[in-house]
Amino acid sequence: MESFSKISNIIGQARDLTIEAATSASGSRTYGTRVAVAPAKASSPKEIHRFLSSRHDRDILDGLRRVVSMMSRGVDCSEYFADVVKNVASPTLEIKKLVYIYLLTYAESEPDLALLSINTIQKALTDQNQVVRAMAIRVMSGIRVPVISQIVALGIKRCVTDMSPYVRKAAALAIPKCYRLDPSTLPLLTDLVATLLGDKSYYVIGAAVMAWWEVCPERIEMVHPHYRGLCKLLIDMDEWGQLALLRLLTVYARKNFPQGKVKGGNKKKKTTSGKGGFYSDEEAEDEGPAGGIDPDLKLLLDCCPPLLQSRNSAVILAVARAYYHLAPSSYLLSLAPPLLSLLRSPQDIQLIALTNIVFIALRYPSIFSPHCTHFLLSPVDTPQISKLKLEALTLVYPYSSKPYQSLILTELSYYAGSYDKELVREAVKAIGRCAQNNPEQSGRCLKLLMEHIHSSDQHLVAESLTVIRHIIQQQPTVHKKTVIRLAKALDTATSSTARASIIWLVAEFSGADNGDNVSADVLRILAKGFADEAEAVKLQILLLAAKVYAHYLNRTNAGFEQPLSEDEDTPEDLHPIPQLFNYISRLARYDVSYDIRDRARMYMSLLSTPKSVQLATLILLAPKPVPFAPSPSAALREGLTVGSSALMVGKDEYVRGYVGLPDWVSEEDAPGRGVRDPVEKEYGYEEVKEVKSVERKVEAIRHVAPPVISAGHMQELPDVSSKKEVNGKSLDEWLEGSDEEEEDDDEEEDEEEEEDDDDEEESEYETESGEEETDDEDVKESSKMLPS
């Protein structure tokens, strides 16, 4: 029968090789082209059942692959549950993997059948292969059947003390799953998380921190004894573990280090040098108090710079978050190059990086000023990226050098001539913010904007005039000539919005130089074509007439000697200003617009009697507040956290699950440095300690007469064969007694092993109870193992 089974196996292997060769041959015919290989014809359920029930691993593996392939296409494969589960005990690793994948998918729908495999999976926790043990705990925690929650918890407890860091990491990842399966296991899982946080392997710490965030994020005291060790392991961890740990350490710092110590930080960052290592605690302790920053916080900040070279953009943003919310401003100088390097990434990463750069630049714009050329627009930039780059240029503009300032204004003026209306609007607003942030360059900004008021693009003209109006209001005495130039532009301006803005500016400066200005002449010219103007322009002309007349009344009371009447004709000997006001008011009284008619009646009522002129002055001539255009991101993202998703959408949108950083702890509530002293603890990893009886005697002899090494020779050992007494006994008697004690200990161990239910093999180093050795042989063998 054995020969027959061997022959059948050989035939099966030959068949598989033939099929593979045929597939390869058919593929070689289409050399140089990509041909999609057609999938094999779907097998019938009966054939799959036969494969899964086969005695050959090759057939079982083929059947499992077909099942998993159907699962990936969305086909319901629950009918094969019994046939798949019975292969869970297979020693083949590939079969185990596929069975575990199937179990994780369908265990919840078939809980009773899934329980049949729990014992086999639990036994896999003692497998010699670390991969099998890790897979077992991963699958046990992934089977969402509440009945096995205690078994899963015990399995995690066992894997937490496993010798392999790969298994301990799998146990850490299983803790949140167990907690979601049964919240009553929280006390046990909390203790396990505390054990894993003190793990010495960087491979485990990332998963342990994630488990801490999921299970007990409020237990910040668990981090105290491990804080310094976690800081030192930060650079060696994987990038996703670094993200979780940086988030934890940032929150820990806000809750345990007072803000006052950070504000008093050193202005210049001291570079570490000397023989001390990068992670030297002594180095941090020496420089910390001198710089006014807590040594433990300085340890965290000094461990972060290597992470700025990470290939993962999320790690760079996590370091930026730690520096922005924890460190003095001197530490942020190192953030600019890594963050700007993200602008060469794909557009989705560019958008995230620019959002965070602008947010940081709102508080620390000077760190990006030497790199302002990185914010120049590219033709392929999306509208969102272009808007953020323009905002970044306006933030760094006041802190840039004169050549860079000239470059920025030239670029903004060029962008203002774009065909994109949104880009034109943002570019013109950016020029206005540059003039606002740096008043010394406001003249240059006005000159650039004045070049656009004769443009055929009405959107550009309107936006330019709006920004010009804001700039003039900020420094009205400096820009008187600009108002005259704008008044001359009324002859060529055709846009109603542009004409209305210019007229408003002229009206605002109608009282300058005690009335000796161009406002009255502008009113005279505009009165001729009042009936043909747009509604917005008519309202501004009416306002200009009211302001000019109010200034006239304030300068002289002659106008009230002959009050204006709507029913009487205007006398010819009146001053031209009252005549102009009366003429425009009558035209507005019969206008088709309700707003213009109502506004005309109000102005006539206010300015027709001497008693109401003071009220009219308060209404019409009240000083206007200086307009201030904040950066668009200032109010939208104020108070948010760097690197968070809420920062991307702004404060107006609600992001579920967003939790900001906690407030700084006060000086009184801050714990002392002693709580962060590491606690020496021996971790109970499972290992077999084997000690020979001869080694025990060697230690005893060393205790009796340790060798002493001098400069040229070694002190001679005492004569162990003599009858020298130790504690009242000779050495031979003492060694003989130790042999008897060891024989008694061995007999007790044998009795305990017989009573134990588990059949474990005896250690090969145990001595037989019937063996007898002479004292001289023991001494000779012991002497050989002494150090020379």
JSON list of C-alpha atoms in Angstrom, two decimals, residues 290-440:
[
{"chain": "A", "resi": 290, "resn": "ALA", "atom": "CA", "xyz": [20.17, 76.47, 32.36]},
{"chain": "A", "resi": 291, "resn": "GLY", "atom": "CA", "xyz": [17.84, 76.89, 29.40]},
{"chain": "A", "resi": 292, "resn": "GLY", "atom": "CA", "xyz": [14.72, 77.06, 31.57]},
{"chain": "A", "resi": 293, "resn": "ILE", "atom": "CA", "xyz": [13.18, 73.88, 30.15]},
{"chain": "A", "resi": 294, "resn": "ASP", "atom": "CA", "xyz": [12.43, 70.69, 32.03]},
{"chain": "A", "resi": 295, "resn": "PRO", "atom": "CA", "xyz": [15.17, 68.07, 31.43]},
{"chain": "A", "resi": 296, "resn": "ASP", "atom": "CA", "xyz": [12.62, 65.34, 30.71]},
{"chain": "A", "resi": 297, "resn": "LEU", "atom": "CA", "xyz": [10.85, 67.55, 28.19]},
{"chain": "A", "resi": 298, "resn": "LYS", "atom": "CA", "xyz": [14.19, 68.44, 26.64]},
{"chain": "A", "resi": 299, "resn": "LEU", "atom": "CA", "xyz": [14.91, 64.71, 26.31]},
{"chain": "A", "resi": 300, "resn": "LEU", "atom": "CA", "xyz": [11.75, 64.31, 24.23]},
{"chain": "A", "resi": 301, "resn": "LEU", "atom": "CA", "xyz": [12.54, 67.34, 22.06]},
{"chain": "A", "resi": 302, "resn": "ASP", "atom": "CA", "xyz": [16.10, 66.17, 21.46]},
{"chain": "A", "resi": 303, "resn": "CYS", "atom": "CA", "xyz": [14.92, 62.72, 20.39]},
{"chain": "A", "resi": 304, "resn": "CYS", "atom": "CA", "xyz": [12.68, 64.12, 17.65]},
{"chain": "A", "resi": 305, "resn": "PRO", "atom": "CA", "xyz": [15.11, 65.69, 15.09]},
{"chain": "A", "resi": 306, "resn": "PRO", "atom": "CA", "xyz": [16.13, 62.34, 13.49]},
{"chain": "A", "resi": 307, "resn": "LEU", "atom": "CA", "xyz": [12.44, 61.66, 12.78]},
{"chain": "A", "resi": 308, "resn": "LEU", "atom": "CA", "xyz": [12.33, 64.72, 10.51]},
{"chain": "A", "resi": 309, "resn": "GLN", "atom": "CA", "xyz": [14.24, 62.63, 7.97]},
{"chain": "A", "resi": 310, "resn": "SER", "atom": "CA", "xyz": [11.46, 60.04, 7.88]},
{"chain": "A", "resi": 311, "resn": "ARG", "atom": "CA", "xyz": [10.03, 58.95, 4.53]},
{"chain": "A", "resi": 312, "resn": "ASN", "atom": "CA", "xyz": [6.55, 59.09, 6.07]},
{"chain": "A", "resi": 313, "resn": "SER", "atom": "CA", "xyz": [4.97, 62.54, 5.88]},
{"chain": "A", "resi": 314, "resn": "ALA", "atom": "CA", "xyz": [2.74, 61.75, 8.86]},
{"chain": "A", "resi": 315, "resn": "VAL", "atom": "CA", "xyz": [5.81, 61.32, 11.10]},
{"chain": "A", "resi": 316, "resn": "ILE", "atom": "CA", "xyz": [7.13, 64.72, 10.03]},
{"chain": "A", "resi": 317, "resn": "LEU", "atom": "CA", "xyz": [3.78, 66.33, 10.87]},
{"chain": "A", "resi": 318, "resn": "ALA", "atom": "CA", "xyz": [3.74, 64.53, 14.23]},
{"chain": "A", "resi": 319, "resn": "VAL", "atom": "CA", "xyz": [7.15, 66.02, 15.09]},
{"chain": "A", "resi": 320, "resn": "ALA", "atom": "CA", "xyz": [5.86, 69.42, 13.94]},
{"chain": "A", "resi": 321, "resn": "ARG", "atom": "CA", "xyz": [2.89, 69.01, 16.28]},
{"chain": "A", "resi": 322, "resn": "ALA", "atom": "CA", "xyz": [5.19, 68.20, 19.22]},
{"chain": "A", "resi": 323, "resn": "TYR", "atom": "CA", "xyz": [7.47, 71.16, 18.52]},
{"chain": "A", "resi": 324, "resn": "TYR", "atom": "CA", "xyz": [4.66, 73.64, 17.87]},
{"chain": "A", "resi": 325, "resn": "HIS", "atom": "CA", "xyz": [2.71, 72.81, 21.03]},
{"chain": "A", "resi": 326, "resn": "LEU", "atom": "CA", "xyz": [5.60, 72.01, 23.39]},
{"chain": "A", "resi": 327, "resn": "ALA", "atom": "CA", "xyz": [8.92, 73.53, 22.38]},
{"chain": "A", "resi": 328, "resn": "PRO", "atom": "CA", "xyz": [10.40, 77.04, 22.49]},
{"chain": "A", "resi": 329, "resn": "SER", "atom": "CA", "xyz": [10.55, 78.88, 19.20]},
{"chain": "A", "resi": 330, "resn": "SER", "atom": "CA", "xyz": [14.23, 78.02, 18.68]},
{"chain": "A", "resi": 331, "resn": "TYR", "atom": "CA", "xyz": [13.35, 74.38, 18.10]},
{"chain": "A", "resi": 332, "resn": "LEU", "atom": "CA", "xyz": [11.00, 75.23, 15.24]},
{"chain": "A", "resi": 333, "resn": "LEU", "atom": "CA", "xyz": [13.81, 76.41, 12.98]},
{"chain": "A", "resi": 334, "resn": "SER", "atom": "CA", "xyz": [14.53, 72.80, 12.06]},
{"chain": "A", "resi": 335, "resn": "LEU", "atom": "CA", "xyz": [10.94, 72.25, 10.89]},
{"chain": "A", "resi": 336, "resn": "ALA", "atom": "CA", "xyz": [11.07, 74.37, 7.73]},
{"chain": "A", "resi": 337, "resn": "PRO", "atom": "CA", "xyz": [13.20, 72.14, 5.42]},
{"chain": "A", "resi": 338, "resn": "PRO", "atom": "CA", "xyz": [11.35, 68.85, 6.17]},
{"chain": "A", "resi": 339, "resn": "LEU", "atom": "CA", "xyz": [7.92, 70.46, 5.82]},
{"chain": "A", "resi": 340, "resn": "LEU", "atom": "CA", "xyz": [8.87, 72.22, 2.60]},
{"chain": "A", "resi": 341, "resn": "SER", "atom": "CA", "xyz": [10.21, 68.97, 1.18]},
{"chain": "A", "resi": 342, "resn": "LEU", "atom": "CA", "xyz": [6.64, 67.65, 1.32]},
{"chain": "A", "resi": 343, "resn": "LEU", "atom": "CA", "xyz": [5.69, 70.21, -1.35]},
{"chain": "A", "resi": 344, "resn": "ARG", "atom": "CA", "xyz": [7.37, 67.93, -3.88]},
{"chain": "A", "resi": 345, "resn": "SER", "atom": "CA", "xyz": [4.94, 65.12, -2.99]},
{"chain": "A", "resi": 346, "resn": "PRO", "atom": "CA", "xyz": [1.65, 64.34, -4.73]},
{"chain": "A", "resi": 347, "resn": "GLN", "atom": "CA", "xyz": [-1.04, 66.98, -4.61]},
{"chain": "A", "resi": 348, "resn": "ASP", "atom": "CA", "xyz": [-3.02, 65.41, -1.78]},
{"chain": "A", "resi": 349, "resn": "ILE", "atom": "CA", "xyz": [0.04, 65.48, 0.48]},
{"chain": "A", "resi": 350, "resn": "GLN", "atom": "CA", "xyz": [0.91, 68.97, -0.75]},
{"chain": "A", "resi": 351, "resn": "LEU", "atom": "CA", "xyz": [-2.48, 70.23, 0.39]},
{"chain": "A", "resi": 352, "resn": "ILE", "atom": "CA", "xyz": [-2.06, 68.75, 3.88]},
{"chain": "A", "resi": 353, "resn": "ALA", "atom": "CA", "xyz": [1.51, 70.03, 4.19]},
{"chain": "A", "resi": 354, "resn": "LEU", "atom": "CA", "xyz": [0.58, 73.55, 3.05]},
{"chain": "A", "resi": 355, "resn": "THR", "atom": "CA", "xyz": [-2.34, 73.71, 5.47]},
{"chain": "A", "resi": 356, "resn": "ASN", "atom": "CA", "xyz": [-0.04, 72.90, 8.38]},
{"chain": "A", "resi": 357, "resn": "ILE", "atom": "CA", "xyz": [2.71, 75.22, 7.11]},
{"chain": "A", "resi": 358, "resn": "VAL", "atom": "CA", "xyz": [0.28, 78.15, 6.94]},
{"chain": "A", "resi": 359, "resn": "PHE", "atom": "CA", "xyz": [-1.02, 77.33, 10.41]},
{"chain": "A", "resi": 360, "resn": "ILE", "atom": "CA", "xyz": [2.52, 77.32, 11.84]},
{"chain": "A", "resi": 361, "resn": "ALA", "atom": "CA", "xyz": [3.42, 80.48, 9.90]},
{"chain": "A", "resi": 362, "resn": "LEU", "atom": "CA", "xyz": [0.55, 82.36, 11.55]},
{"chain": "A", "resi": 363, "resn": "ARG", "atom": "CA", "xyz": [2.57, 82.26, 14.78]},
{"chain": "A", "resi": 364, "resn": "TYR", "atom": "CA", "xyz": [6.15, 81.75, 13.56]},
{"chain": "A", "resi": 365, "resn": "PRO", "atom": "CA", "xyz": [6.38, 83.26, 10.03]},
{"chain": "A", "resi": 366, "resn": "SER", "atom": "CA", "xyz": [10.09, 84.01, 10.27]},
{"chain": "A", "resi": 367, "resn": "ILE", "atom": "CA", "xyz": [11.12, 80.34, 10.09]},
{"chain": "A", "resi": 368, "resn": "PHE", "atom": "CA", "xyz": [9.79, 80.12, 6.52]},
{"chain": "A", "resi": 369, "resn": "SER", "atom": "CA", "xyz": [10.93, 83.54, 5.27]},
{"chain": "A", "resi": 370, "resn": "PRO", "atom": "CA", "xyz": [14.29, 82.30, 3.87]},
{"chain": "A", "resi": 371, "resn": "HIS", "atom": "CA", "xyz": [12.39, 79.70, 1.84]},
{"chain": "A", "resi": 372, "resn": "CYS", "atom": "CA", "xyz": [9.65, 81.89, 0.34]},
{"chain": "A", "resi": 373, "resn": "THR", "atom": "CA", "xyz": [10.46, 80.77, -3.22]},
{"chain": "A", "resi": 374, "resn": "HIS", "atom": "CA", "xyz": [8.91, 77.38, -2.39]},
{"chain": "A", "resi": 375, "resn": "PHE", "atom": "CA", "xyz": [5.51, 79.09, -2.27]},
{"chain": "A", "resi": 376, "resn": "LEU", "atom": "CA", "xyz": [5.57, 80.44, -5.81]},
{"chain": "A", "resi": 377, "resn": "LEU", "atom": "CA", "xyz": [2.70, 79.09, -7.86]},
{"chain": "A", "resi": 378, "resn": "SER", "atom": "CA", "xyz": [2.99, 76.35, -10.42]},
{"chain": "A", "resi": 379, "resn": "PRO", "atom": "CA", "xyz": [0.74, 75.96, -13.47]},
{"chain": "A", "resi": 380, "resn": "VAL", "atom": "CA", "xyz": [-0.37, 72.53, -12.25]},
{"chain": "A", "resi": 381, "resn": "ASP", "atom": "CA", "xyz": [-1.43, 73.70, -8.77]},
{"chain": "A", "resi": 382, "resn": "THR", "atom": "CA", "xyz": [-5.05, 73.15, -7.81]},
{"chain": "A", "resi": 383, "resn": "PRO", "atom": "CA", "xyz": [-7.14, 76.15, -6.66]},
{"chain": "A", "resi": 384, "resn": "GLN", "atom": "CA", "xyz": [-6.85, 75.08, -3.02]},
{"chain": "A", "resi": 385, "resn": "ILE", "atom": "CA", "xyz": [-3.07, 74.77, -3.21]},
{"chain": "A", "resi": 386, "resn": "SER", "atom": "CA", "xyz": [-2.77, 78.11, -5.04]},
{"chain": "A", "resi": 387, "resn": "LYS", "atom": "CA", "xyz": [-4.83, 79.85, -2.37]},
{"chain": "A", "resi": 388, "resn": "LEU", "atom": "CA", "xyz": [-2.69, 78.43, 0.44]},
{"chain": "A", "resi": 389, "resn": "LYS", "atom": "CA", "xyz": [0.54, 79.38, -1.32]},
{"chain": "A", "resi": 390, "resn": "LEU", "atom": "CA", "xyz": [-0.64, 82.95, -1.77]},
{"chain": "A", "resi": 391, "resn": "GLU", "atom": "CA", "xyz": [-1.54, 83.09, 1.90]},
{"chain": "A", "resi": 392, "resn": "ALA", "atom": "CA", "xyz": [1.90, 81.76, 2.84]},
{"chain": "A", "resi": 393, "resn": "LEU", "atom": "CA", "xyz": [3.56, 84.43, 0.69]},
{"chain": "A", "resi": 394, "resn": "THR", "atom": "CA", "xyz": [1.68, 87.20, 2.47]},
{"chain": "A", "resi": 395, "resn": "LEU", "atom": "CA", "xyz": [2.62, 85.79, 5.89]},
{"chain": "A", "resi": 396, "resn": "VAL", "atom": "CA", "xyz": [6.37, 85.61, 5.21]},
{"chain": "A", "resi": 397, "resn": "TYR", "atom": "CA", "xyz": [6.46, 88.87, 3.23]},
{"chain": "A", "resi": 398, "resn": "PRO", "atom": "CA", "xyz": [7.24, 91.24, 6.14]},
{"chain": "A", "resi": 399, "resn": "TYR", "atom": "CA", "xyz": [10.07, 89.00, 7.37]},
{"chain": "A", "resi": 400, "resn": "SER", "atom": "CA", "xyz": [11.74, 88.50, 4.00]},
{"chain": "A", "resi": 401, "resn": "SER", "atom": "CA", "xyz": [14.68, 90.44, 2.63]},
{"chain": "A", "resi": 402, "resn": "LYS", "atom": "CA", "xyz": [14.16, 93.34, 0.20]},
{"chain": "A", "resi": 403, "resn": "PRO", "atom": "CA", "xyz": [14.94, 91.27, -2.94]},
{"chain": "A", "resi": 404, "resn": "TYR", "atom": "CA", "xyz": [12.47, 88.60, -1.84]},
{"chain": "A", "resi": 405, "resn": "GLN", "atom": "CA", "xyz": [9.82, 91.24, -1.08]},
{"chain": "A", "resi": 406, "resn": "SER", "atom": "CA", "xyz": [10.20, 92.66, -4.57]},
{"chain": "A", "resi": 407, "resn": "LEU", "atom": "CA", "xyz": [9.96, 89.16, -6.05]},
{"chain": "A", "resi": 408, "resn": "ILE", "atom": "CA", "xyz": [6.79, 88.38, -4.08]},
{"chain": "A", "resi": 409, "resn": "LEU", "atom": "CA", "xyz": [5.03, 91.58, -5.20]},
{"chain": "A", "resi": 410, "resn": "THR", "atom": "CA", "xyz": [6.02, 91.00, -8.82]},
{"chain": "A", "resi": 411, "resn": "GLU", "atom": "CA", "xyz": [4.65, 87.47, -8.70]},
{"chain": "A", "resi": 412, "resn": "LEU", "atom": "CA", "xyz": [1.40, 88.59, -7.09]},
{"chain": "A", "resi": 413, "resn": "SER", "atom": "CA", "xyz": [0.92, 91.27, -9.72]},
{"chain": "A", "resi": 414, "resn": "TYR", "atom": "CA", "xyz": [1.47, 88.66, -12.43]},
{"chain": "A", "resi": 415, "resn": "TYR", "atom": "CA", "xyz": [-1.06, 86.31, -10.86]},
{"chain": "A", "resi": 416, "resn": "ALA", "atom": "CA", "xyz": [-3.56, 89.18, -10.76]},
{"chain": "A", "resi": 417, "resn": "GLY", "atom": "CA", "xyz": [-3.61, 89.16, -14.55]},
{"chain": "A", "resi": 418, "resn": "SER", "atom": "CA", "xyz": [-4.66, 85.54, -14.77]},
{"chain": "A", "resi": 419, "resn": "TYR", "atom": "CA", "xyz": [-7.74, 84.32, -16.59]},
{"chain": "A", "resi": 420, "resn": "ASP", "atom": "CA", "xyz": [-8.90, 82.49, -13.46]},
{"chain": "A", "resi": 421, "resn": "LYS", "atom": "CA", "xyz": [-11.31, 84.82, -11.65]},
{"chain": "A", "resi": 422, "resn": "GLU", "atom": "CA", "xyz": [-10.75, 83.12, -8.30]},
{"chain": "A", "resi": 423, "resn": "LEU", "atom": "CA", "xyz": [-6.97, 83.40, -8.63]},
{"chain": "A", "resi": 424, "resn": "VAL", "atom": "CA", "xyz": [-7.29, 87.08, -9.60]},
{"chain": "A", "resi": 425, "resn": "ARG", "atom": "CA", "xyz": [-9.38, 87.78, -6.53]},
{"chain": "A", "resi": 426, "resn": "GLU", "atom": "CA", "xyz": [-6.97, 86.01, -4.19]},
{"chain": "A", "resi": 427, "resn": "ALA", "atom": "CA", "xyz": [-3.89, 87.62, -5.75]},
{"chain": "A", "resi": 428, "resn": "VAL", "atom": "CA", "xyz": [-5.28, 91.14, -5.35]},
{"chain": "A", "resi": 429, "resn": "LYS", "atom": "CA", "xyz": [-6.28, 90.40, -1.76]},
{"chain": "A", "resi": 430, "resn": "ALA", "atom": "CA", "xyz": [-2.78, 89.07, -1.14]},
{"chain": "A", "resi": 431, "resn": "ILE", "atom": "CA", "xyz": [-1.27, 92.36, -2.35]},
{"chain": "A", "resi": 432, "resn": "GLY", "atom": "CA", "xyz": [-3.52, 94.20, 0.07]},
{"chain": "A", "resi": 433, "resn": "ARG", "atom": "CA", "xyz": [-2.43, 91.99, 2.97]},
{"chain": "A", "resi": 434, "resn": "CYS", "atom": "CA", "xyz": [1.22, 92.62, 2.03]},
{"chain": "A", "resi": 435, "resn": "ALA", "atom": "CA", "xyz": [0.62, 96.38, 2.24]},
{"chain": "A", "resi": 436, "resn": "GLN", "atom": "CA", "xyz": [-1.19, 95.90, 5.53]},
{"chain": "A", "resi": 437, "resn": "ASN", "atom": "CA", "xyz": [1.55, 93.77, 7.10]},
{"chain": "A", "resi": 438, "resn": "ASN", "atom": "CA", "xyz": [4.36, 96.02, 5.88]},
{"chain": "A", "resi": 439, "resn": "PRO", "atom": "CA", "xyz": [3.25, 99.68, 5.69]},
{"chain": "A", "resi": 440, "resn": "GLU", "atom": "CA", "xyz": [6.63, 100.73, 4.33]}
]
